[in-house]
JSON list of C-alpha atoms in Angstrom, two decimals:
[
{"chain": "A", "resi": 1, "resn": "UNK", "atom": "CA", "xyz": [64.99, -39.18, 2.61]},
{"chain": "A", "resi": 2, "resn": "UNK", "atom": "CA", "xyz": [67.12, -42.61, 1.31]},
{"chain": "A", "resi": 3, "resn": "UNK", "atom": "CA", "xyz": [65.65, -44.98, -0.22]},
{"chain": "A", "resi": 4, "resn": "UNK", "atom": "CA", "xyz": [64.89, -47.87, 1.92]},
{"chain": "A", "resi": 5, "resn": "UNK", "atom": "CA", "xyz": [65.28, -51.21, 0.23]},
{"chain": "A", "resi": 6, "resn": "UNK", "atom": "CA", "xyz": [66.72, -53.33, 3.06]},
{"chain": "A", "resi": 7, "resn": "UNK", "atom": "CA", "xyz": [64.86, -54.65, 5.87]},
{"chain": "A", "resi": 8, "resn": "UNK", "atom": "CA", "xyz": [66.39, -52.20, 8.93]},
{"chain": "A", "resi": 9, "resn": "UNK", "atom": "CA", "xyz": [65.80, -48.54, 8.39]},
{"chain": "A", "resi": 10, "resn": "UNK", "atom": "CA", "xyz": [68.27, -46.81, 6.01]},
{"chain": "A", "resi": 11, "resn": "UNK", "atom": "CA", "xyz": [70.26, -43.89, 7.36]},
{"chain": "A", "resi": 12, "resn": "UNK", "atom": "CA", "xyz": [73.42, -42.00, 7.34]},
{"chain": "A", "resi": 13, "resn": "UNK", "atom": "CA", "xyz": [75.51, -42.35, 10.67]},
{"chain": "A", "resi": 14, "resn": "UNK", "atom": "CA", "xyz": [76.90, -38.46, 10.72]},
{"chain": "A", "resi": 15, "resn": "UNK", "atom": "CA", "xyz": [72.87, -37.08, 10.61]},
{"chain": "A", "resi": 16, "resn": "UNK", "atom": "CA", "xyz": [70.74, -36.42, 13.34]},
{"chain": "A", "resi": 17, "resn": "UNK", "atom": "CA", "xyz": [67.41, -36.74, 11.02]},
{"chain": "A", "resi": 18, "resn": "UNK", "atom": "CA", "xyz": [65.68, -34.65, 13.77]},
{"chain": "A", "resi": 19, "resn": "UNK", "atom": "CA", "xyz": [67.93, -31.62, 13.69]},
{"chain": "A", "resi": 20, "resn": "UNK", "atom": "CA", "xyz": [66.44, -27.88, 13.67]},
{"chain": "A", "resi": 21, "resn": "UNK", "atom": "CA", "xyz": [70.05, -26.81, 12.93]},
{"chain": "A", "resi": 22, "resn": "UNK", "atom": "CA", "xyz": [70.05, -24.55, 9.87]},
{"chain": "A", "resi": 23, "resn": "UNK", "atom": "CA", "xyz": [74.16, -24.51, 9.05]},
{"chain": "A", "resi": 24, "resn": "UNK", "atom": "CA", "xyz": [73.93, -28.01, 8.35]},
{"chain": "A", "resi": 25, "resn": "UNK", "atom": "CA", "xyz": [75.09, -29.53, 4.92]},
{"chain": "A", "resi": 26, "resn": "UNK", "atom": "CA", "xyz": [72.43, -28.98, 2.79]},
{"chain": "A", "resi": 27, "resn": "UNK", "atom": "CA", "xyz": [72.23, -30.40, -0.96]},
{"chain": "A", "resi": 28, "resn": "UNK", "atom": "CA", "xyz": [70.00, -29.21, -3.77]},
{"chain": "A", "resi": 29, "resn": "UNK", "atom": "CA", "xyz": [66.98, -30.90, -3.04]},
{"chain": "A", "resi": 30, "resn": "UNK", "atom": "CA", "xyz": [67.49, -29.56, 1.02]},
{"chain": "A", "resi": 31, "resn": "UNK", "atom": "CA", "xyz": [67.51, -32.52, 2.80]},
{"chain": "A", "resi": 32, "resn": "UNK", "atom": "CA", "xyz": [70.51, -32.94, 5.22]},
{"chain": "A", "resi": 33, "resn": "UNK", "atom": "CA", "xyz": [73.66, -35.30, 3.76]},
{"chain": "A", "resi": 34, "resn": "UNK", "atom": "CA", "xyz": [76.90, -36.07, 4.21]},
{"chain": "A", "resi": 35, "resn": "UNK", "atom": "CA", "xyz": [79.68, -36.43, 2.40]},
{"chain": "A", "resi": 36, "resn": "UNK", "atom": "CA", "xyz": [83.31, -34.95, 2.47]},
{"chain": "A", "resi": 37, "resn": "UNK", "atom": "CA", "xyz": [86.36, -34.92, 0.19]},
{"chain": "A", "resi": 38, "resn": "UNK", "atom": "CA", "xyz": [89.05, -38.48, 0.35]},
{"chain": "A", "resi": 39, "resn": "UNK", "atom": "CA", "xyz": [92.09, -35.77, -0.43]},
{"chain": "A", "resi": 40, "resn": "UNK", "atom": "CA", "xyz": [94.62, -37.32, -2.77]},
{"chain": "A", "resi": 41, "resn": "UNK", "atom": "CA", "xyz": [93.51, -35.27, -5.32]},
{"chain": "A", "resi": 42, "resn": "UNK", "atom": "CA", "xyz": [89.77, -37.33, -5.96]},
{"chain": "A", "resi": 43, "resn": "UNK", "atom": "CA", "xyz": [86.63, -34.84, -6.55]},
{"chain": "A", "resi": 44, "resn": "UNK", "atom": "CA", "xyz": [83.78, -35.40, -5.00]},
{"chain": "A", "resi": 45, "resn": "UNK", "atom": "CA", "xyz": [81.37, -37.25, -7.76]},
{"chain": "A", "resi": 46, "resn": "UNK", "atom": "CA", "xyz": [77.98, -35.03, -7.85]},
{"chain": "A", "resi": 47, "resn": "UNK", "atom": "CA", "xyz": [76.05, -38.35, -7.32]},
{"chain": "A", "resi": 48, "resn": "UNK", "atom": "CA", "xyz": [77.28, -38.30, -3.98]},
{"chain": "A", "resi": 49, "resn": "UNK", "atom": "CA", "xyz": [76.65, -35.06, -2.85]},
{"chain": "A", "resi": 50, "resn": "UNK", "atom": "CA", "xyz": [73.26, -35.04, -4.77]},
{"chain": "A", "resi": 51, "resn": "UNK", "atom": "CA", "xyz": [72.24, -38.46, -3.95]},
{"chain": "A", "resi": 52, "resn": "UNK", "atom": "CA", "xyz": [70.57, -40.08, -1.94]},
{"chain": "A", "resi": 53, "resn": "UNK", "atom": "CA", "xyz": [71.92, -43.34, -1.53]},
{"chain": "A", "resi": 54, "resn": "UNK", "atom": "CA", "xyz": [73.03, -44.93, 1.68]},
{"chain": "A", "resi": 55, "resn": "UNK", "atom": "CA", "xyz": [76.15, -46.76, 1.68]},
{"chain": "A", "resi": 56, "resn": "UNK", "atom": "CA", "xyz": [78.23, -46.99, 5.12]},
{"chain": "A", "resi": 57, "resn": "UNK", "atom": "CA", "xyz": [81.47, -48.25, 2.70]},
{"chain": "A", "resi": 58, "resn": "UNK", "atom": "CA", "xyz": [81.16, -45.54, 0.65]},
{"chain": "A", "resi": 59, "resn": "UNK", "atom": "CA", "xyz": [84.46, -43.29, 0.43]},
{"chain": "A", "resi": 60, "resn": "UNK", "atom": "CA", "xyz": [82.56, -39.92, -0.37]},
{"chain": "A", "resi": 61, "resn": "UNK", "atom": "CA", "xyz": [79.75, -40.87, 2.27]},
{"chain": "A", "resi": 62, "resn": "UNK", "atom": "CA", "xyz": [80.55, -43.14, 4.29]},
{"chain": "A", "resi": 63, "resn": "UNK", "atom": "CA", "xyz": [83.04, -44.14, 6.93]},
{"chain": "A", "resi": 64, "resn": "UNK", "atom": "CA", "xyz": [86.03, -45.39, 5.25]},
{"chain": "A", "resi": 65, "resn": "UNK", "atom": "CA", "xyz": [89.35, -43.78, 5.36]},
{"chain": "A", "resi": 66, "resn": "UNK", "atom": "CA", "xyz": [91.79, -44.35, 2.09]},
{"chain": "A", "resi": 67, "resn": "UNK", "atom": "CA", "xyz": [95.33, -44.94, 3.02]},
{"chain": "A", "resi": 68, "resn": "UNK", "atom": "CA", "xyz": [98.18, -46.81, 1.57]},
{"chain": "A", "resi": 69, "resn": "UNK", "atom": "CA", "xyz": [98.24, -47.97, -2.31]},
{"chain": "A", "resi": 70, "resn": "UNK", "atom": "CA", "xyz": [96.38, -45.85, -5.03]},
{"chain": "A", "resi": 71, "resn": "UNK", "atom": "CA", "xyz": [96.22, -48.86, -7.60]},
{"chain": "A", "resi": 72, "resn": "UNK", "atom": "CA", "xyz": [94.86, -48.23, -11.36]},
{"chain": "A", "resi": 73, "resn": "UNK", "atom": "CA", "xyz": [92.97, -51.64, -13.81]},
{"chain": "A", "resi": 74, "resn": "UNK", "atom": "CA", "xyz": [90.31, -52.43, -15.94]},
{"chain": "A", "resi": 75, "resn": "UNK", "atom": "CA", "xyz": [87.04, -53.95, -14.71]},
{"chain": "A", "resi": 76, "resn": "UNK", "atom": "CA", "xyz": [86.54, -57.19, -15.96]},
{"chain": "A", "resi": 77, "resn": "UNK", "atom": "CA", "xyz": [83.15, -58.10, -13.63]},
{"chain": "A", "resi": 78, "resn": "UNK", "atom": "CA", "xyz": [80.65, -56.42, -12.15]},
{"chain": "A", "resi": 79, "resn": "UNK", "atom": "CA", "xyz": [77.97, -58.77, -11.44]},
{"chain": "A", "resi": 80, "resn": "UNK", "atom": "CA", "xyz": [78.00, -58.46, -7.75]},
{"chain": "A", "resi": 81, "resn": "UNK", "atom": "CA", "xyz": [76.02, -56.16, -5.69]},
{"chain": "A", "resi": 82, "resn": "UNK", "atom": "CA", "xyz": [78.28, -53.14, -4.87]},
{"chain": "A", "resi": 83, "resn": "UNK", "atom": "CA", "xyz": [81.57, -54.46, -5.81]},
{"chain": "A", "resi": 84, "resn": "UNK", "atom": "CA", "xyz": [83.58, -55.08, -9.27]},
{"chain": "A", "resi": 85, "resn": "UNK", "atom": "CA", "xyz": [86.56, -56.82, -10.01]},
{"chain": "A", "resi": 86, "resn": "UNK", "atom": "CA", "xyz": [89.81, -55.21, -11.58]},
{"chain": "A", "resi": 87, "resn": "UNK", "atom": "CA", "xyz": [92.86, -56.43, -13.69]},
{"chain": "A", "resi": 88, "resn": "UNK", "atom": "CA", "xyz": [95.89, -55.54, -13.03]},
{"chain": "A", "resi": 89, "resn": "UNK", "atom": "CA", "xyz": [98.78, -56.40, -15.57]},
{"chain": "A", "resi": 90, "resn": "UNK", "atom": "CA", "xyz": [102.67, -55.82, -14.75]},
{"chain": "A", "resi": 91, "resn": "UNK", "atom": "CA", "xyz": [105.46, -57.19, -15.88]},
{"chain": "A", "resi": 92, "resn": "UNK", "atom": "CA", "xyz": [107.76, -59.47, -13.89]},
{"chain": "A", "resi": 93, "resn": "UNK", "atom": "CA", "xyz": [111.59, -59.45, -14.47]},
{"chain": "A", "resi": 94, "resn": "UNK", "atom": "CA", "xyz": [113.16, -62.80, -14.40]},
{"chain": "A", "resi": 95, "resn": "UNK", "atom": "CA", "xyz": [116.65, -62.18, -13.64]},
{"chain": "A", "resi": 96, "resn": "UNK", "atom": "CA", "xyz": [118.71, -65.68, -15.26]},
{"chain": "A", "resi": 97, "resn": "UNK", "atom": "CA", "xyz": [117.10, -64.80, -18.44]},
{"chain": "A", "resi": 98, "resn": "UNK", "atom": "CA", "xyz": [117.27, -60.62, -18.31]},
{"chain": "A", "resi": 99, "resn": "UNK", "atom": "CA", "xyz": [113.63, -60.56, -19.65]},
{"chain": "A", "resi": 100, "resn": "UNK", "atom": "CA", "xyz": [109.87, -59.47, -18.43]},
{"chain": "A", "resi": 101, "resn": "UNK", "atom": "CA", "xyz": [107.14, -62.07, -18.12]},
{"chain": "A", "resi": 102, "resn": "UNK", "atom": "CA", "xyz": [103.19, -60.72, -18.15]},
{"chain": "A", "resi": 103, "resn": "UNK", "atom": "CA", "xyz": [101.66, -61.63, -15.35]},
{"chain": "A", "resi": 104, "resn": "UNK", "atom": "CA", "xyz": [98.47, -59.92, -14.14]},
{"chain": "A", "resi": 105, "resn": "UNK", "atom": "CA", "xyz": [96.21, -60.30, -10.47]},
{"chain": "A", "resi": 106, "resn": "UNK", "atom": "CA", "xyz": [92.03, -59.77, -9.98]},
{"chain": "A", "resi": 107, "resn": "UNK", "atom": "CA", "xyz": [91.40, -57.15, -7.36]},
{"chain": "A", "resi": 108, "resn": "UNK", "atom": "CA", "xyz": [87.66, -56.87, -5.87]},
{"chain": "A", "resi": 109, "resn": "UNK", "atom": "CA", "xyz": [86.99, -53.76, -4.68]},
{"chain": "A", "resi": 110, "resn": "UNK", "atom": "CA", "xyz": [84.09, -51.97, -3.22]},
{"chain": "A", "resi": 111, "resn": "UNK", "atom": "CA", "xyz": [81.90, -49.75, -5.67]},
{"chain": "A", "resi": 112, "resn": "UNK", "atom": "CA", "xyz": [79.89, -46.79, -4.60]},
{"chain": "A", "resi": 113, "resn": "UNK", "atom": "CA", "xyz": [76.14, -46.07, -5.57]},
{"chain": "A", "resi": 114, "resn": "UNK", "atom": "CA", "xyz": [77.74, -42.77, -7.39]},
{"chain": "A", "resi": 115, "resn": "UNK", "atom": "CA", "xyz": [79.29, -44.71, -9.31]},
{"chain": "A", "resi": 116, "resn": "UNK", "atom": "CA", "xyz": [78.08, -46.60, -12.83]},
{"chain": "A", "resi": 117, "resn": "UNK", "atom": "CA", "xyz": [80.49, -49.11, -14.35]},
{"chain": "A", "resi": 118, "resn": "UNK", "atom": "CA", "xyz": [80.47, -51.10, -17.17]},
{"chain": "A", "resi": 119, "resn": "UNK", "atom": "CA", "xyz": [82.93, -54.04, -18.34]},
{"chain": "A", "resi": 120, "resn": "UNK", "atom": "CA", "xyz": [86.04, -52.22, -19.99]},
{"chain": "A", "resi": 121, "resn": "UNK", "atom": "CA", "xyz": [85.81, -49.43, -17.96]},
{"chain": "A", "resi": 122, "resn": "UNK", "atom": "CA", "xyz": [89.22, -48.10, -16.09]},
{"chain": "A", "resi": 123, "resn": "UNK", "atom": "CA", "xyz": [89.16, -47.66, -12.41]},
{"chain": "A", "resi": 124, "resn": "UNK", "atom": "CA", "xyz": [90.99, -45.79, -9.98]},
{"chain": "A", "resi": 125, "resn": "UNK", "atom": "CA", "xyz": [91.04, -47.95, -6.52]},
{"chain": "A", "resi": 126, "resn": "UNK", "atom": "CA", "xyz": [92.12, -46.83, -2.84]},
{"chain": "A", "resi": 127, "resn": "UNK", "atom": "CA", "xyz": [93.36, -49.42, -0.50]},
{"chain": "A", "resi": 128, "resn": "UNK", "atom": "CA", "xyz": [91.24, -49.04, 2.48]},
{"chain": "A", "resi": 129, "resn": "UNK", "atom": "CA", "xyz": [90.97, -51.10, 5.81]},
{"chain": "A", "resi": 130, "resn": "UNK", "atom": "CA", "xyz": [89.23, -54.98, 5.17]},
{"chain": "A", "resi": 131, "resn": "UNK", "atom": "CA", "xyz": [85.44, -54.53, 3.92]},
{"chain": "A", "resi": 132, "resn": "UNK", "atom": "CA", "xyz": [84.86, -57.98, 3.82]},
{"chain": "A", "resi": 133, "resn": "UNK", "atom": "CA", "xyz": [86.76, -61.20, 3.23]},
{"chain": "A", "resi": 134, "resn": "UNK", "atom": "CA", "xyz": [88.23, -60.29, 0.00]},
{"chain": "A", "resi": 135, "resn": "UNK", "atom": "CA", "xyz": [87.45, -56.38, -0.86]},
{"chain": "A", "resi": 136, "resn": "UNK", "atom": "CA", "xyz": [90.65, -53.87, 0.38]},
{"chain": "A", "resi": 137, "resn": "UNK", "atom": "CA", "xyz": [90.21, -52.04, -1.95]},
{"chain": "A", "resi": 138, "resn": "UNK", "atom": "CA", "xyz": [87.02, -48.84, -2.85]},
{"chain": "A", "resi": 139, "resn": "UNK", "atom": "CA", "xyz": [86.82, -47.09, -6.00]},
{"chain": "A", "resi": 140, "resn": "UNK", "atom": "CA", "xyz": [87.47, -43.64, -5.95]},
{"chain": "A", "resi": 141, "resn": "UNK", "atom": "CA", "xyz": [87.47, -42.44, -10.03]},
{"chain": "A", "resi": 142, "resn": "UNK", "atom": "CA", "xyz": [86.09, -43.82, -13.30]},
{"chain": "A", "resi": 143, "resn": "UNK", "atom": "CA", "xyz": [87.26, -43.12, -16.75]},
{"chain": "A", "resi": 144, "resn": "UNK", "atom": "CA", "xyz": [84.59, -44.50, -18.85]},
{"chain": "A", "resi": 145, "resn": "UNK", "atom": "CA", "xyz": [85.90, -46.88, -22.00]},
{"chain": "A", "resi": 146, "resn": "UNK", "atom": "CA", "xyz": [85.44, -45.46, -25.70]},
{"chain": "A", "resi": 147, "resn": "UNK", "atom": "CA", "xyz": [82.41, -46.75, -27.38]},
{"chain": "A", "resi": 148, "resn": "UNK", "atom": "CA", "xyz": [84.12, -46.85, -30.94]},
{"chain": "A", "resi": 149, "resn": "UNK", "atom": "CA", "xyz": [86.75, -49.83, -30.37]},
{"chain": "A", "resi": 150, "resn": "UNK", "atom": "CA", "xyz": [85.47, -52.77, -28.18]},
{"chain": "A", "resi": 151, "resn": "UNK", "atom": "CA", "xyz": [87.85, -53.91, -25.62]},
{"chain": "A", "resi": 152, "resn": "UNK", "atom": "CA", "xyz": [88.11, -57.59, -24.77]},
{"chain": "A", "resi": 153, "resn": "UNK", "atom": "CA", "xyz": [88.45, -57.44, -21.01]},
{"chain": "A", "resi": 154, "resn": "UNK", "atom": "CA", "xyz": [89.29, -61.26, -20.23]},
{"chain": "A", "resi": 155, "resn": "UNK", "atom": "CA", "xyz": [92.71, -61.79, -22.07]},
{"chain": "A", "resi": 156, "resn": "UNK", "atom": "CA", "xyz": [94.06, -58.65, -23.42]},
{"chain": "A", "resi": 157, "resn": "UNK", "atom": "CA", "xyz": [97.38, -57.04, -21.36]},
{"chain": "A", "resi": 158, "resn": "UNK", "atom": "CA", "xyz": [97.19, -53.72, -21.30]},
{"chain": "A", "resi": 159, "resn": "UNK", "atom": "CA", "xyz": [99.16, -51.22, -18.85]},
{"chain": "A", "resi": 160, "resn": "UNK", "atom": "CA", "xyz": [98.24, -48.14, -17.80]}
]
């Protein structure tokens, strides 16, 4: 069973809880779940098939297609509930001068419960459909940041 810590009863849309079905997806504790691989080349994280979170924005577990740009940044924030934001950095040619300029742009996008990022961390985002005002975008990989050398997130340009 999820947890439920919202007010309205926590489930998964694709489970009849009530089912006496036996070739059902089944995870290791043997309660019913769903989940289901994005393609492009993304695993399915273990926390997803595993958990049991509910999260209806979820790629892995929810009802969100990914379609259009595969984007890659570094989180710079992650103080809201179930989203982060990412820097991108590119460079910009300026043509009358035949040089690049830095330039960078803040992308929220949608985090998933299987998920655990910290500030430094590099993302792998999928454009989806609009989530909310601002979020396009879901995460769909992680590549944690190295522990030895401390990254300043704010300032620094870094590609990828």
């Amino acid at each position: 069973m999820a947890e439920q810590n919202e007010k309205a009863f926590q489930k998964q849309d694709a489970v009849f809880l009530s089912s006496k079905k036996t070739n059902v997806k089944r995870n290791k504790q043997g309660t019913i779940r769903y989940y289901r691989n994005v393609g492009l080349g993304f695993k399915t994280p273990t926390a997803a098939i595993e958990g049991s979170y509910i999260d209806k924005k979820c790629p892995f577990t929810g009802n969100i297609s990914i379609r259009g740009r595969i984007l890659k940044g570094l989180v710079i924030s992650n103080k809201m509930k179930r989203t982060i934001i990412m820097r991108r950095d590119y460079l910009h040619y300026i043509k009358k001068y035949k040089r690049y300029e830095k330039r960078h742009t803040n992308v929220p996008a949608h985090l998933s419960p299987c998920f655990s990022v910290k500030e430094g961390d590099i993302v792998t985002v999928g454009q989806c459909r609009p989530l909310s005002k601002t979020v396009r975008f879901n995460v769909l990989k992680v590549e944690p940041c190295s522990t030895q050398k401390p990254v300043n997130v704010k300032k620094q340009f870094r590609m990828f």
